[in-house]
Tab-separated table of C-alpha atoms in Angstrom:
chain	number	residue	atom	x	y	z
A	8	MET	CA	10.404	97.114	-2.617
A	9	ALA	CA	13.657	98.252	-3.717
A	10	ARG	CA	15.351	99.880	-0.341
A	11	ARG	CA	18.588	98.947	0.791
A	12	THR	CA	18.775	97.328	4.495
A	13	GLY	CA	19.971	98.953	7.469
A	14	GLY	CA	19.791	100.556	11.045
A	15	ASN	CA	19.755	98.389	13.967
A	16	GLU	CA	17.614	96.208	12.952
A	17	ALA	CA	19.345	92.792	11.485
A	18	ALA	CA	19.657	92.313	8.026
A	19	TYR	CA	17.055	89.732	7.805
A	20	GLY	CA	14.407	91.373	9.981
A	21	THR	CA	15.042	94.284	7.651
A	22	LEU	CA	14.305	92.109	4.972
A	23	ALA	CA	11.212	90.031	6.205
A	24	ARG	CA	9.620	93.205	7.036
A	25	GLU	CA	10.129	94.741	3.668
A	26	LEU	CA	8.864	91.491	2.201
A	27	ARG	CA	5.746	91.363	4.842
A	28	ASP	CA	4.759	94.892	3.780
A	29	ALA	CA	4.741	93.898	0.080
A	30	ILE	CA	2.671	91.114	0.278
A	31	LEU	CA	0.403	93.532	2.559
A	32	ARG	CA	0.170	95.503	-0.334
A	33	ASP	CA	-0.868	92.688	-2.699
A	34	GLU	CA	2.178	92.826	-4.825
A	35	PHE	CA	2.321	89.207	-4.945
A	36	LYS	CA	-1.349	88.508	-6.682
A	37	ASP	CA	-2.892	85.657	-8.901
A	38	GLY	CA	-0.096	82.792	-7.645
A	39	ARG	CA	3.239	85.141	-8.751
A	40	PRO	CA	6.086	83.674	-6.868
A	41	LEU	CA	8.210	86.062	-4.390
A	42	PRO	CA	11.723	86.845	-5.744
A	43	THR	CA	14.219	84.278	-5.823
A	44	GLU	CA	16.906	84.089	-2.886
A	45	ALA	CA	19.688	85.478	-5.362
A	46	GLU	CA	17.395	88.018	-6.723
A	47	LEU	CA	16.764	89.649	-3.146
A	48	ALA	CA	20.431	89.201	-2.393
A	49	ALA	CA	21.429	91.309	-4.865
A	50	THR	CA	18.821	93.254	-5.001
A	51	TYR	CA	19.492	94.113	-0.912
A	52	GLY	CA	23.139	93.807	-0.926
A	53	VAL	CA	22.898	91.059	1.772
A	54	SER	CA	24.152	87.298	1.915
A	55	ARG	CA	21.357	84.351	0.609
A	56	GLN	CA	21.654	83.000	4.368
A	57	THR	CA	20.130	86.539	5.250
A	58	VAL	CA	17.084	86.146	2.731
A	59	ARG	CA	16.610	82.179	3.911
A	60	ARG	CA	16.368	83.721	7.597
A	61	ALA	CA	13.956	86.177	6.006
A	62	PHE	CA	11.844	83.848	4.271
A	63	LEU	CA	12.133	81.403	7.625
A	64	GLU	CA	10.746	83.999	9.542
A	65	LEU	CA	7.465	84.778	6.902
A	66	VAL	CA	7.118	80.869	6.636
A	67	ASN	CA	6.960	80.984	10.740
A	68	GLU	CA	4.372	83.539	10.400
A	69	GLY	CA	2.324	81.655	8.071
A	70	LEU	CA	2.544	84.063	5.414
A	71	VAL	CA	4.439	82.431	2.558
A	72	THR	CA	4.788	78.385	1.794
A	73	ARG	CA	8.306	77.333	0.325
A	74	VAL	CA	7.671	75.295	-2.798
A	75	PRO	CA	10.762	73.442	-3.551
A	76	GLY	CA	11.855	73.274	-7.077
A	77	ARG	CA	9.232	76.689	-8.090
A	78	GLY	CA	9.943	79.213	-5.233
A	79	THR	CA	8.128	81.141	-2.720
A	80	PHE	CA	4.439	81.873	-2.677
A	81	VAL	CA	1.795	83.975	-0.515
A	82	SER	CA	-0.191	81.558	1.297
A	83	ASP	CA	-3.501	81.076	0.599
A	84	PRO	CA	-5.476	83.591	2.554
A	85	ASP	CA	-8.003	82.311	5.857
A	86	GLU	CA	-10.950	84.259	7.625
A	87	LYS	CA	-8.300	84.909	10.010
A	88	TYR	CA	-6.335	88.397	10.016
A	89	LEU	CA	-2.626	87.956	11.362
A	90	ARG	CA	-0.661	90.680	12.300
A	91	GLN	CA	3.279	90.222	14.193
A	92	VAL	CA	3.565	93.613	16.479
A	93	GLY	CA	7.170	94.264	16.872
A	94	SER	CA	7.337	98.331	16.875
A	95	ILE	CA	4.948	101.504	16.569
A	96	GLU	CA	5.677	101.192	12.760
A	97	ASP	CA	3.695	97.753	12.657
A	98	LEU	CA	0.764	99.067	14.772
A	99	MET	CA	0.646	102.248	12.466
A	100	ALA	CA	0.987	99.278	9.364
A	101	LEU	CA	-2.422	98.460	9.990
A	102	SER	CA	-3.578	101.119	7.628
A	103	ILE	CA	-1.856	98.609	4.815
A	104	ASP	CA	-4.428	96.250	4.534
A	105	THR	CA	-7.455	97.349	6.796
A	106	GLU	CA	-9.864	99.750	6.714
A	107	MET	CA	-11.622	101.536	9.799
A	108	GLU	CA	-15.242	102.319	9.807
A	109	ILE	CA	-16.536	105.133	12.327
A	110	VAL	CA	-19.069	104.045	14.609
A	111	HIS	CA	-19.013	106.816	17.020
A	112	PRO	CA	-17.542	110.309	15.624
A	113	LEU	CA	-15.156	112.280	17.497
A	114	GLY	CA	-16.694	114.277	20.620
A	115	HIS	CA	-15.930	115.649	23.893
A	116	GLN	CA	-16.789	114.269	26.941
A	117	ALA	CA	-16.277	113.952	30.764
A	118	ASP	CA	-14.116	110.782	31.637
A	119	ILE	CA	-11.845	110.552	34.762
A	120	ASP	CA	-10.580	107.235	34.043
A	121	ALA	CA	-9.682	107.775	30.332
A	122	ALA	CA	-7.938	111.452	31.675
A	123	GLY	CA	-6.250	109.831	34.253
A	124	ARG	CA	-4.426	107.234	31.641
A	125	LEU	CA	-3.514	110.273	29.695
A	126	GLN	CA	-2.102	112.270	32.465
A	127	LEU	CA	-4.412	115.235	32.373
A	128	THR	CA	-5.400	117.534	34.641
A	129	SER	CA	-9.094	117.975	33.618
A	130	ASP	CA	-11.299	115.059	33.135
A	131	PHE	CA	-12.691	116.120	30.030
A	132	VAL	CA	-11.151	114.109	26.830
A	133	TYR	CA	-12.277	113.683	23.097
A	134	SER	CA	-13.249	110.082	22.043
A	135	MET	CA	-14.128	108.103	19.188
A	136	THR	CA	-15.053	104.654	18.291
A	137	PHE	CA	-14.399	102.773	15.004
A	138	LEU	CA	-14.691	99.056	13.433
A	139	ARG	CA	-11.612	97.887	11.566
A	140	ARG	CA	-12.269	95.398	8.899
A	141	HIS	CA	-9.772	93.415	6.877
A	142	HIS	CA	-11.393	91.950	3.431
A	143	GLU	CA	-14.389	92.705	4.654
A	144	THR	CA	-14.656	91.025	7.776
A	145	PRO	CA	-14.971	92.497	11.088
A	146	PHE	CA	-12.125	91.554	13.698
A	147	CYS	CA	-11.952	94.430	15.938
A	148	VAL	CA	-13.846	97.430	17.444
A	149	THR	CA	-11.460	100.079	19.255
A	150	THR	CA	-12.530	103.448	21.435
A	151	VAL	CA	-9.625	105.932	21.111
A	152	TYR	CA	-9.629	108.604	24.004
A	153	VAL	CA	-6.956	112.015	23.437
A	154	PRO	CA	-6.093	114.644	25.253
A	155	PRO	CA	-8.548	118.329	24.448
A	156	THR	CA	-5.616	120.102	22.285
A	157	ILE	CA	-5.011	116.664	19.770
A	158	GLY	CA	-8.730	116.200	19.720
A	159	LYS	CA	-9.371	119.701	18.532
A	160	ARG	CA	-6.524	118.986	15.997
A	161	LEU	CA	-7.888	115.931	14.765
A	162	LEU	CA	-11.771	117.845	14.036
A	163	GLN	CA	-10.143	120.129	11.705
A	164	SER	CA	-8.130	117.574	9.691
A	165	THR	CA	-9.881	116.889	6.384
A	166	GLU	CA	-8.541	112.910	6.913
A	167	LEU	CA	-10.769	112.096	9.858
A	168	PRO	CA	-13.721	110.542	8.081
A	169	ALA	CA	-17.290	110.945	9.274
A	170	ALA	CA	-19.648	108.606	11.112
A	171	GLY	CA	-20.477	105.665	8.768
A	172	ARG	CA	-17.865	106.435	6.718
A	173	THR	CA	-14.464	104.174	6.093
A	174	SER	CA	-10.731	104.743	5.842
A	175	THR	CA	-7.576	103.076	5.633
A	176	LEU	CA	-5.661	105.440	8.190
A	177	THR	CA	-4.717	104.547	12.068
A	178	VAL	CA	-5.296	107.180	14.562
A	179	VAL	CA	-2.059	107.151	15.920
A	180	GLY	CA	-0.451	107.276	12.250
A	181	LEU	CA	-2.573	110.509	12.077
A	182	ILE	CA	-1.620	112.170	15.218
A	183	ASP	CA	2.107	111.431	14.580
A	184	SER	CA	1.722	113.248	11.087
A	185	LEU	CA	0.062	116.109	12.597
A	186	PHE	CA	2.288	116.966	15.400
A	187	ASP	CA	6.119	117.631	15.846
A	188	ASP	CA	6.658	115.652	18.742
A	189	PRO	CA	6.799	111.801	17.020
A	190	VAL	CA	4.864	108.695	19.017
A	191	VAL	CA	7.750	106.445	19.874
A	192	GLU	CA	6.124	104.382	22.807
A	193	ALA	CA	3.279	102.354	23.551
A	194	ASP	CA	2.586	101.299	27.126
A	195	GLN	CA	0.384	97.594	26.708
A	196	SER	CA	-1.780	95.540	28.762
A	197	ILE	CA	-3.777	92.545	27.554
A	198	THR	CA	-7.005	90.475	29.241
A	199	ALA	CA	-9.730	88.388	28.239
A	200	VAL	CA	-13.461	89.801	28.566
A	201	ALA	CA	-17.182	88.408	27.490
A	202	ALA	CA	-18.447	90.120	24.767
A	203	ASP	CA	-21.635	92.496	25.800
A	204	ALA	CA	-24.566	93.500	23.815
A	205	ASP	CA	-22.773	96.607	22.325
A	206	LEU	CA	-20.004	94.569	21.352
A	207	ALA	CA	-21.775	91.664	20.014
A	208	LYS	CA	-23.763	93.755	17.821
A	209	VAL	CA	-20.794	95.792	15.740
A	210	LEU	CA	-18.227	92.482	15.981
A	211	ASN	CA	-21.107	90.622	14.729
A	212	CYS	CA	-20.796	87.808	17.398
A	213	GLY	CA	-22.714	86.368	20.343
A	214	VAL	CA	-22.982	87.633	23.206
A	215	GLY	CA	-20.590	86.257	26.061
A	216	GLU	CA	-18.160	85.457	23.674
A	217	PRO	CA	-14.742	85.452	24.196
A	218	LEU	CA	-12.584	88.689	23.623
A	219	LEU	CA	-9.287	89.643	23.497
A	220	ARG	CA	-9.260	93.271	24.852
A	221	VAL	CA	-5.837	95.362	24.550
A	222	ASP	CA	-5.378	98.304	26.029
A	223	ARG	CA	-2.661	101.075	24.544
A	224	VAL	CA	-1.089	104.581	25.799
A	225	TYR	CA	0.624	106.127	23.347
A	226	SER	CA	3.398	108.515	24.467
A	227	THR	CA	5.809	111.131	22.203
A	228	ALA	CA	9.125	111.119	22.324
A	229	SER	CA	8.680	114.167	24.985
A	230	GLY	CA	6.901	111.410	27.735
A	231	SER	CA	3.374	112.916	26.641
A	232	PRO	CA	0.742	110.606	26.409
A	233	VAL	CA	-1.446	111.382	23.235
A	234	GLU	CA	-3.893	108.666	22.981
A	235	LEU	CA	-5.914	105.835	25.064
A	236	ALA	CA	-6.745	103.159	22.605
A	237	ILE	CA	-9.041	100.401	24.101
A	238	SER	CA	-9.945	97.624	21.486
A	239	TYR	CA	-11.824	94.327	21.263
A	240	PHE	CA	-10.493	91.665	19.180
A	241	LEU	CA	-12.532	88.733	17.699
A	242	PRO	CA	-10.076	85.847	18.236
A	243	ARG	CA	-11.579	83.846	15.194
A	244	HIS	CA	-10.768	86.130	13.252
A	245	TYR	CA	-7.478	87.881	14.292
A	246	THR	CA	-4.261	86.201	15.320
A	247	TYR	CA	-1.628	88.347	17.134
A	248	ARG	CA	1.876	87.706	17.189
A	249	VAL	CA	4.533	89.498	19.247
A	250	ARG	CA	8.331	89.125	18.947
A	251	LEU	CA	10.857	88.683	22.047
A	252	ARG	CA	14.597	89.538	21.950
A	253	ARG	CA	17.069	88.300	24.973
A	254	THR	CA	18.940	91.768	25.678
A	255	ALA	CA	22.845	90.902	24.301
A	256	ARG	CA	25.002	90.525	26.567
């Protein structure tokens, strides 16, 4: 945790991201406080006001607690997994503190709807289903669909685990690492649905229990869709936050 802030992101946002990632990597265990305002200001070459704004973001997210006279500490974890999403990098960063277990391994199938959303000329796609856990608590089940050219490449990857095996990777992160055309965009839709028998069994919840369905189509810099991910989140184990900014005038 020693990188300098920079780029187009505001300095406090960059610092908050650095601290957030360090927290998710459990760098502040056993009640150890985060660095002080003065220490962070010196390390990152920013003002103490910038550090305060970064801390405020983490406080608002519920990640840290500020104790007057003692310092800033990681909040006690509860049974909910909280994730703030503001970029493709944030989605890839799920690999920092969660793991996925393959439910149905990657395979070839005909799926007209998925093929259409991926803008394919044929009806065939590759798909896989996995469960995602945080601290051994299942909070999401996802089915991923990819074009055949990508599916064949994923099958050759030694990083993708077999059925029943676990991994800390994200599929979109693996795709991004395997191809020269980087993933830069995700088109997302969110709806509320009731858990059917299959989802209830995997997520260990009741049939009919409300779930959050999130559909994402990931595209590369060239505009090519490379992944359709349909996820079902269990709200009692998951909180989803998105930061919205007003465009500068």
